[in-house]
Amino acid sequence: MKTQILKPVVGLFVALFTTVAFAASPVLGPENVRNLRLLETSPMLFEMHRVTTGNERQFFAYPRRDTTFRKNFLKTENNALLGYDNVYGSYVNGRVADTLTKMPKVALAVSLVGGMDYRGGETLKDTIWPSIDGGIYIRGFADSVDFVLDARIYDEGHSAKYPKSFDGEFLEIQRAENNSGVEYTSFARYRTHFGINYNWLRLDFGRDVMHWGPGYYNNLTLNQFALPYNMLSLDMYFGPLHVMSFYGDLRIASHSMSDMNLKERNLFGHRYELAVGNATFGISELQVLYDEMKPWLFVPTAPLFMEKGNYSENANNGSLSLDFNYRLFNSVRVYTEFFLDDMESPVSLIKNDNIEAKWAWMAGLQAAHNFDIKGHLLETGTIAEYARIEPYVYGHFHQYTAQLAHLGRPIGNQNGPNSQTIDWTVYARLDKHIFAAVRNTWFWKGSDYGSAVNDTTPTTNHMNLPKEFIKDAKMQYSLTPSISYEGQYVSYMGEFTFFDDKKVYVRAGFKW
């Protein structure tokens, strides 16, 4: 009798803790490091790991379409809580995958998602416990349309008297005097994509973050660690040529409900990539309009760096960047990006002696290799990156106007202007379940005027104003080991930062 009772318990345990984790989405997207975490710890990291060890053309504009989403849908989503497709019908709490052989034209899967977090440390000046989130994860397709939605409600307890938003988005504080002595914070978060596909073309409506360029931590133009925004993108492939046109609806003030956000900040961007053999050449251009809306800028053949001259200088801001990536022996990628915010002339850029020379540079390397150890897959690798960002980069002439920023933070490198960073990470994953990494960061941040996105560039005599890069900046070193387990239904992770940026983050999550 005891054996009969134990069998289903053991079977459930095996299913929970040994099945390969899947979280299908129609797009390969940036990582949700602050909120909306699913089971995978670092999906973008292992997407770049796959590119480094692979043979296909390399393109670096995310989010982009995942072409395996439809053909693997019945396999990856057969354990969803609810589902439907036009071939096999509807189901509740999963179904037997062995019977699924035909490819449907319409399919839908629904899961409950959520978890509990503990966050604390000297850097936060707060202890967030418990932080509970729960919601729904929907994905599917119908003919040429595909979609995904992750929507959740959060409820947090804070030790700080005046809590601040951990993720930089909206936070509502429920005071004790209004809630029978109970004080807490609550908010909602979501990300979504709704795409229309036609062979070589995809039109995508979404709320997410763009990540352009071959880097992982320190991309300069658009960076995955920026705060999410509503956006529209047109993605086109012509063999080795990839063209993306993009619009983003940015918020001006750091507080989303501020009256300053009654004014508009509209972002347009184009990215052109040419992938030839193991090399990829990329050009990215951005233009921000303050309190203006010019849909023409969305046209992918309209050069933004030329179109910029047709608008008021005080109401628009732009950038141009070049990047290059090369893969060696299916084991190493070397890459670099040069970002130009503004310059008076090429000579002034080379002299680099005044605040008009606004530029940034990033270089990096990723090495990766997969091992088969007695039937177990071990994925290992390392990433090293260096980034230098000059003063006033991402800024503009007037505060809270056409900065290259969203909710008070840059849309590019999150360290902002007048900073220097070295990142070095070693990582490994066993059987796509157990992940471990150690990240080292050396960081310098200037404190002079020009070190924040809303430090204004003087409009008179600014050509004669000198600049000083990270003057008297003290080096800050942090060491962050992390470990996680990714299962079919549950995940656990712990991340601890020591030395100059002390903090801790522990999470248990589920997807059913």
Short mmCIF file of C-alpha atoms in Angstrom, two decimals, residues 16 21-24 37-40 76-81 109-115 135 137-139 150 152 487-491 507 509-512:
data_model
loop_
_atom_site.label_atom_id
_atom_site.label_comp_id
_atom_site.label_asym_id
_atom_site.label_seq_id
_atom_site.Cartn_x
_atom_site.Cartn_y
_atom_site.Cartn_z
CA LEU A 16 8.69 19.01 -11.21
CA ALA A 21 12.03 23.98 -18.68
CA PHE A 22 10.15 25.65 -21.51
CA ALA A 23 8.53 29.09 -21.68
CA ALA A 24 7.58 29.56 -25.30
CA ARG A 37 10.61 36.78 -14.12
CA LEU A 38 9.71 33.41 -15.59
CA LEU A 39 11.51 30.12 -15.00
CA GLU A 40 14.60 30.85 -17.10
CA THR A 76 6.68 23.01 -25.34
CA GLU A 77 3.17 23.96 -24.22
CA ASN A 78 1.55 20.57 -23.70
CA ASN A 79 1.85 20.99 -19.91
CA ALA A 80 0.08 24.35 -19.80
CA LEU A 81 -2.86 24.70 -17.42
CA ALA A 109 -1.90 28.15 -24.11
CA VAL A 110 -2.63 29.74 -20.73
CA SER A 111 -0.57 29.39 -17.54
CA LEU A 112 -0.64 30.82 -14.06
CA VAL A 113 2.68 32.45 -13.11
CA GLY A 114 4.09 34.09 -10.02
CA GLY A 115 6.52 33.84 -7.16
CA GLY A 135 -0.78 36.62 -12.80
CA TYR A 137 0.92 34.05 -19.07
CA ILE A 138 -0.87 33.69 -22.44
CA ARG A 139 0.75 32.77 -25.76
CA ASP A 150 2.68 38.26 -19.19
CA ARG A 152 0.91 40.29 -12.98
CA GLY A 487 12.36 23.21 -13.60
CA GLN A 488 9.23 22.56 -15.64
CA TYR A 489 6.93 24.20 -13.08
CA VAL A 490 9.19 25.82 -10.48
CA SER A 491 12.44 27.77 -10.25
CA ARG A 507 13.35 34.22 -5.49
CA GLY A 509 8.83 31.17 -8.81
CA PHE A 510 6.32 28.96 -10.55
CA LYS A 511 4.67 28.56 -13.95
CA TRP A 512 1.72 26.13 -14.13
#
